[in-house]
Tab-separated table of C-alpha atoms in Angstrom:
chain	number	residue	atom	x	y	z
E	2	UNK	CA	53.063	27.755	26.252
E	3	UNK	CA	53.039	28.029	22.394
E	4	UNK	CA	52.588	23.896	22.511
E	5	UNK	CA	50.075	23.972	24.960
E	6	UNK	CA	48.070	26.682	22.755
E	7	UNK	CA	48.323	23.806	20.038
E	8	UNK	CA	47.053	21.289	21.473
E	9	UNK	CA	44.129	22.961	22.667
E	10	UNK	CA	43.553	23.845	19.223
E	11	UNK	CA	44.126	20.550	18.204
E	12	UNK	CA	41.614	19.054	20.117
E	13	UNK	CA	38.908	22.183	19.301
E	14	UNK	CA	39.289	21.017	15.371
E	15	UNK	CA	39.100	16.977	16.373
E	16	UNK	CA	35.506	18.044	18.625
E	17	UNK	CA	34.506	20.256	15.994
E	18	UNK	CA	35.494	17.275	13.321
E	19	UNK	CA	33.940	14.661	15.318
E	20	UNK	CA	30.226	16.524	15.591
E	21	UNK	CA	30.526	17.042	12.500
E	22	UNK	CA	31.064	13.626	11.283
E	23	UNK	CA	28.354	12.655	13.671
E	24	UNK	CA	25.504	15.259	12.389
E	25	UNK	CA	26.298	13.746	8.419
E	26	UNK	CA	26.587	10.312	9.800
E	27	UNK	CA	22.957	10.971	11.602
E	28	UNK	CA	21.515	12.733	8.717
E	29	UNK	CA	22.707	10.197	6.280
E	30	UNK	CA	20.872	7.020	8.528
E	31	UNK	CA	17.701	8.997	7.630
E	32	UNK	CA	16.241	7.203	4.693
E	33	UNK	CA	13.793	8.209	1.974
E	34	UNK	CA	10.420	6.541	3.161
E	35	UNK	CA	11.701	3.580	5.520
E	36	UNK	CA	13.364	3.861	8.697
E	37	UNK	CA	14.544	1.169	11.317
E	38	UNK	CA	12.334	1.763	14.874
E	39	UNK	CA	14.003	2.162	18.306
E	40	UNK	CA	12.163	1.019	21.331
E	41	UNK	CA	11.098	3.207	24.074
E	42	UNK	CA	9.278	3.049	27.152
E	43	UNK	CA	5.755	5.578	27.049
E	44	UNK	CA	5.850	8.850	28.497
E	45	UNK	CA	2.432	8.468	31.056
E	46	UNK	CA	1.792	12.363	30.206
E	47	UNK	CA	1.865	11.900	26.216
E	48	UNK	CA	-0.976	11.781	24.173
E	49	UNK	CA	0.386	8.712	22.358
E	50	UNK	CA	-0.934	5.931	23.570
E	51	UNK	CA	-4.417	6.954	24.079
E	52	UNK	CA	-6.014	4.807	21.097
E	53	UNK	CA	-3.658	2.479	21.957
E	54	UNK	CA	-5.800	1.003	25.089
E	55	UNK	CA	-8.503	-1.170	26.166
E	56	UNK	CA	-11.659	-0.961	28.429
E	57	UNK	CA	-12.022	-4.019	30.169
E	58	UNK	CA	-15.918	-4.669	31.442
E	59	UNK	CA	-16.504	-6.800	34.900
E	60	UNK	CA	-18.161	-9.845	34.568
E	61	UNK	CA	-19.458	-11.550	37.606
E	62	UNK	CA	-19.411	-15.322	35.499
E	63	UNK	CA	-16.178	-17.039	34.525
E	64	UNK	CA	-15.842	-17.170	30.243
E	65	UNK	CA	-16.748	-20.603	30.180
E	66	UNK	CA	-12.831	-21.415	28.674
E	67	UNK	CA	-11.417	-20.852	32.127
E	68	UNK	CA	-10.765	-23.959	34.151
E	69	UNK	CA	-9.319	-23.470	37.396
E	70	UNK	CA	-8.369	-20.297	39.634
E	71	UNK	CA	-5.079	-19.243	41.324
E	72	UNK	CA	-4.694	-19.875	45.079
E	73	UNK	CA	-6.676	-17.153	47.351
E	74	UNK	CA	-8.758	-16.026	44.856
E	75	UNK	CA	-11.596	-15.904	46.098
E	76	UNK	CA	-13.233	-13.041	45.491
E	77	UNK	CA	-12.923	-13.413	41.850
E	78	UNK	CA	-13.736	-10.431	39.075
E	79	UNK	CA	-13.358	-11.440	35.141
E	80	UNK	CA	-12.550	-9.817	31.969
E	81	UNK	CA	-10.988	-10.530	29.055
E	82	UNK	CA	-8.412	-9.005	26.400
E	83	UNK	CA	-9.041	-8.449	22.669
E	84	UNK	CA	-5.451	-9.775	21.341
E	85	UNK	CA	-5.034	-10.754	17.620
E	86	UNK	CA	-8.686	-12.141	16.975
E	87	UNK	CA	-8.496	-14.198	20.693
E	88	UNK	CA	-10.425	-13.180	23.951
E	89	UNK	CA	-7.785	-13.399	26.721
E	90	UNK	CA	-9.121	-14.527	29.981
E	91	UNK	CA	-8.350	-12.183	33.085
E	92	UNK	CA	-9.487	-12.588	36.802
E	93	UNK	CA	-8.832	-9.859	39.623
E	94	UNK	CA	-9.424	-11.229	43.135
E	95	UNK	CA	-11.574	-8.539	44.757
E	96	UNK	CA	-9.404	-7.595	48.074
E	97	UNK	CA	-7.648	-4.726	50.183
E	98	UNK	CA	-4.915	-5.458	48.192
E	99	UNK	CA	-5.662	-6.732	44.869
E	100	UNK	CA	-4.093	-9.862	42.588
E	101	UNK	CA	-4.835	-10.049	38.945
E	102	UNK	CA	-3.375	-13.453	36.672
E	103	UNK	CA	-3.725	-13.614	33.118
E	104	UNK	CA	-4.363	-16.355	31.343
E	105	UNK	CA	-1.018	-15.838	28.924
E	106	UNK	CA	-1.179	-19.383	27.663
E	107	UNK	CA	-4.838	-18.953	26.210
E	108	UNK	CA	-5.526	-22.574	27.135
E	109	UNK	CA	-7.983	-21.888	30.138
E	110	UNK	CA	-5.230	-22.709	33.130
E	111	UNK	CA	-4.932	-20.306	35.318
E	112	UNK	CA	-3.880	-22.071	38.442
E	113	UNK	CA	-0.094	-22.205	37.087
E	114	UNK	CA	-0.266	-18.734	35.558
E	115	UNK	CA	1.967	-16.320	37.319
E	116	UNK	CA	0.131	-13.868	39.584
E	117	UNK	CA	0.553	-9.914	39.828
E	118	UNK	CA	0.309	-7.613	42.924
E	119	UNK	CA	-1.506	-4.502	42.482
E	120	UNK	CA	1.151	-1.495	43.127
E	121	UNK	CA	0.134	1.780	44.162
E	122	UNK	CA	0.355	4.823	41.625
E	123	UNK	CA	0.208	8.229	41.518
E	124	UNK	CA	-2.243	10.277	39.186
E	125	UNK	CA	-1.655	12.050	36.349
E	126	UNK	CA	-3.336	14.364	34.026
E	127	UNK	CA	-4.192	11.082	31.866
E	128	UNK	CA	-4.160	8.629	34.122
E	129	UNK	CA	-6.297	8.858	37.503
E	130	UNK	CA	-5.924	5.032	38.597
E	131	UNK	CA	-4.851	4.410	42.075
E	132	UNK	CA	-3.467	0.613	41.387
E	133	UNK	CA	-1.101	-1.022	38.580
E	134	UNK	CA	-0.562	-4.618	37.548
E	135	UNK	CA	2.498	-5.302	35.403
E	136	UNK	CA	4.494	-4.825	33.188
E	137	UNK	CA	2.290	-8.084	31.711
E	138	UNK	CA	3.212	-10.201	27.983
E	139	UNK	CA	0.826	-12.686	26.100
E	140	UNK	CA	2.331	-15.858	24.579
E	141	UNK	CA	2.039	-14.594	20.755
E	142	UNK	CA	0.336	-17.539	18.605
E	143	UNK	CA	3.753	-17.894	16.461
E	144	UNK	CA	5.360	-19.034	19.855
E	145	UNK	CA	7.842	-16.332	19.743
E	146	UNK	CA	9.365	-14.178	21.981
E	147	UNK	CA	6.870	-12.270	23.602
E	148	UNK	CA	8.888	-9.465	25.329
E	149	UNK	CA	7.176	-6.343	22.965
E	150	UNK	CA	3.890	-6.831	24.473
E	151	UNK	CA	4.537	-5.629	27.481
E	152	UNK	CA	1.208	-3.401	28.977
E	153	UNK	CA	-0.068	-2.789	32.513
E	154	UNK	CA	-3.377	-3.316	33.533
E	155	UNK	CA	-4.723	0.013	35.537
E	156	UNK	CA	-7.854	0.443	37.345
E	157	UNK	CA	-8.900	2.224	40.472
E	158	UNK	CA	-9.299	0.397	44.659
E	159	UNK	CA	-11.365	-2.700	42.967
E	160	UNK	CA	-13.921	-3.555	46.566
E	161	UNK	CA	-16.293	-3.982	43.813
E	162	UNK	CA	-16.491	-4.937	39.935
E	163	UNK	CA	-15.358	-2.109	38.123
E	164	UNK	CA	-14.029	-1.630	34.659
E	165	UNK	CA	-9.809	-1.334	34.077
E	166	UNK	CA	-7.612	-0.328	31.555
E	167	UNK	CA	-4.925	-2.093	29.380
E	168	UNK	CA	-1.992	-0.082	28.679
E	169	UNK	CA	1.102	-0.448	26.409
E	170	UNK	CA	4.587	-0.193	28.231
E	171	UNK	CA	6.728	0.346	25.499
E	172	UNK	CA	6.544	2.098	21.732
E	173	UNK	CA	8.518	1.927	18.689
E	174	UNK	CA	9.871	5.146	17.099
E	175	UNK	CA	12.105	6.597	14.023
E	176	UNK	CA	12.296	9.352	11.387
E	177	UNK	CA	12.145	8.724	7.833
E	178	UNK	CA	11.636	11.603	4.787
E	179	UNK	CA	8.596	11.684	2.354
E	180	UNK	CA	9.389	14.027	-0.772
E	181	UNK	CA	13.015	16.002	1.342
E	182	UNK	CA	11.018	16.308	4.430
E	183	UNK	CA	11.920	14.762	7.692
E	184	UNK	CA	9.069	13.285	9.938
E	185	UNK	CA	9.283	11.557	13.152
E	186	UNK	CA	6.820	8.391	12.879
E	187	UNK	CA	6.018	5.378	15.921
E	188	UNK	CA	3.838	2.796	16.052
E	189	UNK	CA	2.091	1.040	19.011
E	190	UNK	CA	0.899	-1.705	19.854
E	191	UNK	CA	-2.857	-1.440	20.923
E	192	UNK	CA	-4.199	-5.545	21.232
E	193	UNK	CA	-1.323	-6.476	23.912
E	194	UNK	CA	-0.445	-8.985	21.323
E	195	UNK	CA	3.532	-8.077	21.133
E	196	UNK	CA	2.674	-7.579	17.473
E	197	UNK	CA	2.329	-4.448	14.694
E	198	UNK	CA	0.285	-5.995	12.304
E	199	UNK	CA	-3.263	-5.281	13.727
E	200	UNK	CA	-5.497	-3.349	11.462
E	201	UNK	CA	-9.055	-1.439	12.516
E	202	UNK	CA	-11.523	-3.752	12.308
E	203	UNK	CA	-15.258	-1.793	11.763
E	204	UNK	CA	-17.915	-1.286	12.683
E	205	UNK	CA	-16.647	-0.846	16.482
E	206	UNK	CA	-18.655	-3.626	18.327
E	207	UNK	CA	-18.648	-1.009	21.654
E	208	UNK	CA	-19.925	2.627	22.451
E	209	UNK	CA	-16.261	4.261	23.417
E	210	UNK	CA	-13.722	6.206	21.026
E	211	UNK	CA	-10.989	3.260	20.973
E	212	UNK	CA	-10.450	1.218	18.073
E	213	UNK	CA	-9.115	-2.060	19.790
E	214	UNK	CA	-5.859	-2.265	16.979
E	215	UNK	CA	-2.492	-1.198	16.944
E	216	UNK	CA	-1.523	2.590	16.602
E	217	UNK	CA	0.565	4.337	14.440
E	218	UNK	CA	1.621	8.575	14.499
E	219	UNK	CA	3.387	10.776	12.405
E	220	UNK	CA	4.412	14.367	13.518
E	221	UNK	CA	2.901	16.235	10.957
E	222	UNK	CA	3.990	19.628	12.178
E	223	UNK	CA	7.814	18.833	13.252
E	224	UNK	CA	7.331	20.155	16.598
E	225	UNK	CA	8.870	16.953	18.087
E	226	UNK	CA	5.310	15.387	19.849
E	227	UNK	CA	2.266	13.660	18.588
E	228	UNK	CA	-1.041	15.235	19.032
E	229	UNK	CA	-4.536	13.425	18.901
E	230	UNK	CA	-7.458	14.915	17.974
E	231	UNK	CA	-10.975	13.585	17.766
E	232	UNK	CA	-12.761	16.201	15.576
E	233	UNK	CA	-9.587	17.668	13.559
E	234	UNK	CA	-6.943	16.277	11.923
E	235	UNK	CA	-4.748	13.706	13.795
E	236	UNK	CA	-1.302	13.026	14.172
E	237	UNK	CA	-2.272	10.029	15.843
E	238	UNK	CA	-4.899	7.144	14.628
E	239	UNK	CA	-6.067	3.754	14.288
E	240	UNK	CA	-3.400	1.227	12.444
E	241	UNK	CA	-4.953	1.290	8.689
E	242	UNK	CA	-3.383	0.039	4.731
E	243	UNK	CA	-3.059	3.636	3.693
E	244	UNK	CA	-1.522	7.096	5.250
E	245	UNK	CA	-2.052	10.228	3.951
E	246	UNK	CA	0.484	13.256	3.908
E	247	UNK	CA	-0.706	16.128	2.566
E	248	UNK	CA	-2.357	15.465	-0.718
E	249	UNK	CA	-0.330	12.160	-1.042
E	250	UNK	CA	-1.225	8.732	0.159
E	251	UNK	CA	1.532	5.752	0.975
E	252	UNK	CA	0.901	2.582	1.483
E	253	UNK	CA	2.453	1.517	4.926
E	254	UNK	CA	4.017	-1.839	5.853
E	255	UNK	CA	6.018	-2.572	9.214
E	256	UNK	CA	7.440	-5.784	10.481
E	257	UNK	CA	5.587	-7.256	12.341
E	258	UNK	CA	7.901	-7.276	15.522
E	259	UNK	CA	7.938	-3.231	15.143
E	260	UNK	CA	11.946	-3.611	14.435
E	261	UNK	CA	11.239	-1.358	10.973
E	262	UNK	CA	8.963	0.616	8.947
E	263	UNK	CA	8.411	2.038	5.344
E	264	UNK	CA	5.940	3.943	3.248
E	265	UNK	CA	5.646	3.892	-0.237
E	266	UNK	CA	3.882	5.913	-2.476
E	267	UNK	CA	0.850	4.357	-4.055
E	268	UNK	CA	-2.442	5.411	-5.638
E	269	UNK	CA	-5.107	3.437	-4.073
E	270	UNK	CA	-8.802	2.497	-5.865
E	271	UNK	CA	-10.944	5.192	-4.841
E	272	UNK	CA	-14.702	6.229	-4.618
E	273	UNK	CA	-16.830	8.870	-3.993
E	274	UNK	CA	-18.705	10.574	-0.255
E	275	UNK	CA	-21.358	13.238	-0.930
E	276	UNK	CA	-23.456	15.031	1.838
E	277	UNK	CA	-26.865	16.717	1.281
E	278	UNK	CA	-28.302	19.055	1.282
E	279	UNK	CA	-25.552	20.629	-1.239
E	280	UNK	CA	-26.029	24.362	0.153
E	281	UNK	CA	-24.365	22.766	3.268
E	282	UNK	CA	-20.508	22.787	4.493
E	283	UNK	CA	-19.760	19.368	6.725
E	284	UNK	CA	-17.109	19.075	8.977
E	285	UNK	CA	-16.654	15.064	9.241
E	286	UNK	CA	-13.534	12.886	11.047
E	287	UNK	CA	-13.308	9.535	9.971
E	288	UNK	CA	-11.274	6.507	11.229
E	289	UNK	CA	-11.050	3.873	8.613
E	290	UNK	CA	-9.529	0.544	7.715
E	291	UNK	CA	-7.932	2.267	4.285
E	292	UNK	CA	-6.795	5.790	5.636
E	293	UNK	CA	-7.667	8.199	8.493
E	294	UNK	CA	-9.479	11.090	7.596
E	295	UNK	CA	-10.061	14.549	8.298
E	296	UNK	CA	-12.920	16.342	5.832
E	297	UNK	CA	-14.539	19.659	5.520
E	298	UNK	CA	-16.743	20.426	2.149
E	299	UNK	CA	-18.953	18.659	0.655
E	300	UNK	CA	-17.835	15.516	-1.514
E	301	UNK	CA	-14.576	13.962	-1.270
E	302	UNK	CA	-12.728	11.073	-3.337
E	303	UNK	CA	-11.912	8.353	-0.629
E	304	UNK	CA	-10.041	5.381	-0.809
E	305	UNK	CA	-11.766	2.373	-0.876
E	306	UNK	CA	-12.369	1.256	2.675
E	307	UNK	CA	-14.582	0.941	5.511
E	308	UNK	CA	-15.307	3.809	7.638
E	309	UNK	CA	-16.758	5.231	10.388
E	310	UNK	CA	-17.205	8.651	11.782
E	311	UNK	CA	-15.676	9.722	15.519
E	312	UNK	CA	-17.057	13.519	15.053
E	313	UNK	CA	-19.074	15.709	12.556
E	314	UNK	CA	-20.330	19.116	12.489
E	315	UNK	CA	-22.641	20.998	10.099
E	316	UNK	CA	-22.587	24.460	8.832
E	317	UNK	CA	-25.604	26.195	7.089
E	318	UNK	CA	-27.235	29.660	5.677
E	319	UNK	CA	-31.012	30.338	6.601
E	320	UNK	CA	-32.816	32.571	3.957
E	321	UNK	CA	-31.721	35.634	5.811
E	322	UNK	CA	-28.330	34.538	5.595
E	323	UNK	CA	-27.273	33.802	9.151
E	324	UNK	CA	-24.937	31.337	9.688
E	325	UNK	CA	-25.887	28.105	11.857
E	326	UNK	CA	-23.576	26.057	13.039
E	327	UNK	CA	-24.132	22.421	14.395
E	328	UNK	CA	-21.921	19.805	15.705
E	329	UNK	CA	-21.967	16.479	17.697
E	330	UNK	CA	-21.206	15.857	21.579
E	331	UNK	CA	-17.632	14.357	21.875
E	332	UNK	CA	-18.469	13.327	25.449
E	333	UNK	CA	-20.770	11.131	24.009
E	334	UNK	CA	-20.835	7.657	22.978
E	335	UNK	CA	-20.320	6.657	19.099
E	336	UNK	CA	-23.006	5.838	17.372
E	337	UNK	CA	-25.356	8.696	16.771
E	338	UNK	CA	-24.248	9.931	13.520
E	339	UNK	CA	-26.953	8.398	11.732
E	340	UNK	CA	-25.524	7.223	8.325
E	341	UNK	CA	-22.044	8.227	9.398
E	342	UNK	CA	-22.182	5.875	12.146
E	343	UNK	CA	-20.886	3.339	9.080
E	344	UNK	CA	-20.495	3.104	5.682
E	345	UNK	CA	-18.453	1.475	2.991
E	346	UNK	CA	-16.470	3.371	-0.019
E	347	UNK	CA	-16.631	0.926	-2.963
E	348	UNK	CA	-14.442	1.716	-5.797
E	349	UNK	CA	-16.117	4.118	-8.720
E	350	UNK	CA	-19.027	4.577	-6.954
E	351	UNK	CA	-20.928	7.475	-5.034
E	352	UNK	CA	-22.082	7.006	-1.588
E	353	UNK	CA	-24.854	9.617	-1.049
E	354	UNK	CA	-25.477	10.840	2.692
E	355	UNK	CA	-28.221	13.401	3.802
E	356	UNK	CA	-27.989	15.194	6.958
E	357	UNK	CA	-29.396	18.504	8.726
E	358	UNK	CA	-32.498	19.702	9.099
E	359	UNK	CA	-35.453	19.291	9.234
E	360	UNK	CA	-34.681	18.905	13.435
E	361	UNK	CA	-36.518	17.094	15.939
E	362	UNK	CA	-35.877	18.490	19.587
E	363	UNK	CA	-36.216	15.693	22.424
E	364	UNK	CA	-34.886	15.492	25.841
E	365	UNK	CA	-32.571	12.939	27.283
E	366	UNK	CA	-33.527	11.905	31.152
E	367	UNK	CA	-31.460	10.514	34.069
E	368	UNK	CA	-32.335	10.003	37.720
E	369	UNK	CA	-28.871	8.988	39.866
E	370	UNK	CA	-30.349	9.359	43.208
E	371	UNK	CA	-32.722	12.165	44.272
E	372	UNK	CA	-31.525	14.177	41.252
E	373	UNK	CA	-32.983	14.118	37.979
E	374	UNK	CA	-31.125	15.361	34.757
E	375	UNK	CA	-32.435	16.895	31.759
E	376	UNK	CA	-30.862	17.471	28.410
E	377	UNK	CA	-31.486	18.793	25.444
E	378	UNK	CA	-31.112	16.579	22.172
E	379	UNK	CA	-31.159	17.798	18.485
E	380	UNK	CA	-31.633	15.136	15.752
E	381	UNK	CA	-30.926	15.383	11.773
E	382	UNK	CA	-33.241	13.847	8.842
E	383	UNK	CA	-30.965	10.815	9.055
E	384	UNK	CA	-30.779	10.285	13.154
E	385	UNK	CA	-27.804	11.735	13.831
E	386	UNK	CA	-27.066	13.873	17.330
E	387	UNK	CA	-25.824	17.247	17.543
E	388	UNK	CA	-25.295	19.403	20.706
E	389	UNK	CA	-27.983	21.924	21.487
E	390	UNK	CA	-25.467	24.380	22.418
E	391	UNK	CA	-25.257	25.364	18.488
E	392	UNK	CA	-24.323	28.473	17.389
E	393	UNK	CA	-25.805	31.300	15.195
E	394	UNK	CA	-22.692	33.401	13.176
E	395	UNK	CA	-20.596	31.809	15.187
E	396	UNK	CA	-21.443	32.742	18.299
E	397	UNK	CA	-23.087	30.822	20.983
E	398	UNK	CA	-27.256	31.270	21.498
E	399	UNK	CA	-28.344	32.974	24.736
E	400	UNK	CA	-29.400	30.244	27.608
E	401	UNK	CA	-31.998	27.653	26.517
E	402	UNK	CA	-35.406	27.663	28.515
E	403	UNK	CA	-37.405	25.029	29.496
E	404	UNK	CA	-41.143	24.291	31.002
E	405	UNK	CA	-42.246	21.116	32.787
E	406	UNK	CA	-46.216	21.080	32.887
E	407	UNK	CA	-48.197	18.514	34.080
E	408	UNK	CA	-51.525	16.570	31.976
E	409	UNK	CA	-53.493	19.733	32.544
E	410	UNK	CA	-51.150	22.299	31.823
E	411	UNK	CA	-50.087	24.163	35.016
E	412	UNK	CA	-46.185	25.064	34.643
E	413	UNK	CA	-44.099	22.906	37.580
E	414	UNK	CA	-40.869	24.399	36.935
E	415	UNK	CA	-39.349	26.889	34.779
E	416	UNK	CA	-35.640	27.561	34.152
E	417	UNK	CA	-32.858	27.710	32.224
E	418	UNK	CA	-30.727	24.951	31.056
E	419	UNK	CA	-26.872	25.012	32.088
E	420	UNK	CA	-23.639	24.394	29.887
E	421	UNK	CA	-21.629	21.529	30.733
């Protein structure tokens, strides 16, 4: 009995040993600034591979590069792929059952190009499609192995042209430490080009939030996920030179098949974004080619770069010292932040932008149907939108009215406009 007690206790100390040994060993692989990056397939209910996606538009006309068509298609839809500077050719044949081919080659054949069978799949929160092609690769231009790239195409029952989605099937993921601390970083691949090298390339030549690169994340708060956000800061963004932690930037490098990653302190050329008026407080995100950014003051030192803005909000004092409070519709389309739309940060040098009031009130119009929609727009000095749903001490205003007269006068309708 006594020997029996032993060897239990034996074993207890060799367990206890073992995990042990296996929590220094796993602590030790952690590595000041660097880290190699596991593969993994993406979760369809994360947030991380939102940026890292594509909207493909119908078009009725073959790209004049494409020089044959797969048997039976003959109800053919195009689009292509943005992937590492090329436009990939891809044609959906229009049935009950739809077939999509890509032309992986790039040289215009698609007649000996393998074809894929749409599969049925079930919604998500993120993902509402109804039909998946893939998992699809691209031929990389090096000629080497192209598994990485792996993305599906999505898109809902396609009886008629309609616009689809490229998504990535697979991530790369690791921890490193900056300054003792332990963050959990990954990087994605966003032109379906097998690749990690692709940087943001501005001014965005298209009206939607994605940048068309590759991804990278860092989990700023150690909670174990990465979070997007549009108008705060981001734990997710656009592939750029430059990452900033804290107060600190590092200049980040990965291999370019996504097998390892580092960051390295550095102390990039910088310059100089001011807003006016100066009695002002802007709220401003940023995605950039040098360094994501999240803003709220007035001037900021920025690293030399190209940027453009994704969200901005204004906060101001009347005479009587209420508080107004402005900000731009994230429902939206880019491209109506007037001088924030783009600009360039050149090194030593200010880059003055004026925004607020004086307003101009104007009223957007749509007719789908028998219905006719009406709403309110509020534009800056310098163009830019904001919602009218703005808000006085921070609290939203009552109900905005509204009168529709005709040429002489006489009132036609009078109401209230709705939020949302």
């Amino acid at each position: 009995m006594r020997l029996k007690a032993h060897g239990i206790i034996l074993l207890m100390v060799i367990a206890v040993g073992g995990g042990m040994l296996w929590l220094l060993l796993g602590r030790a692989s952690i590595q000041e600034g660097g880290c190699r990056l596991a593969r993994q397939k993406v979760d369809p209910s994360g947030q991380l591979v939102t940026l890292a996606v594509q909207m493909l538009q119908p078009q009725t006309a073959p790209p004049a590069r494409v020089r044959d068509l797969p048997a039976g298609f003959d109800r053919p839809c195009y689009y292509e792929i943005k992937s590492a500077g090329r436009r990939i050719p891809v044609v959906v044949n229009l049935s009950e059952r739809p077939r999509l081919c890509v032309d992986t080659g790039a040289d215009g054949v698609l007649a000996q190009e393998r074809c894929f069978t749409a599969t049925s799949i079930r919604a998500t929160e993120v993902n509402s499609g109804s039909w998946r092609f893939g998992p699809i690769s691209l031929t990389p231009r090096d000629g080497s192995r192209a598994a990485e790239g792996q993305f599906y195409v999505d898109c809902y029952r396609l009886e008629k042209p309609e616009a689809v989605t490229t998504r990535p099937a697979f991530f790369r993921t690791g921890r490193l430490t900056l300054d003792g601390r332990t963050y959990r970083v990954a990087v994605v691949d966003g032109d379906c080009d097998g690749r990690f090298h692709s940087l943001l390339s501005l001014p965005l030549d298209h009206a939607w939030r994605i940048p068309e690169s590759d991804v990278f994340a860092i989990d700023l708060d150690g909670d174990g996920k990465f979070a997007i956000s549009l108008n705060g800061q981001s734990e997710i963004m656009p592939l750029g030179r430059l990452v900033q932690v804290a107060d600190t930037y590092y200049a980040l490098e990965i291999a370019s098949d996504g097998t390892s990653l580092a960051l390295s302190r550095t102390e990039p050329r910088f310059g100089t974004l001011a807003v006016e008026p100066n009695d002002a407080i802007m709220e401003v995100r940023l995605w950039s080619d040098a360094a994501d950014q999240y803003l709220r003051g007035r001037q900021w030192r920025l690293p030399v770069g190209r940027y453009q803005g994704i969200y901005a909000a204004l906060e101001k004092k009347d005479a009587a010292g209420d508080v107004w409070s402005f900000a731009s519709d994230l429902s939206s389309a880019v491209g109506r932040l007037g001088p924030l739309d783009f600009f360039t940060i050149e090194p030593g040098r200010p880059t003055r932008i004026r925004v607020g009031p004086p307003f101009v009130v104007t009223a957007d119009v749509h007719q789908a149907g028998g219905q006719v929609s009406i709403s309110p727009v509020l534009i800056g000095v310098a163009g830019e939108h904001y919602q009218p749903n703005f808000q006085r001490n921070y609290r939203r205003a009552p109900d905005r009215t509204f009168r529709i007269v005709d040429e002489k006068g006489t009132v036609l309708v009078a109401d209230k406009f709705q939020y949302g």
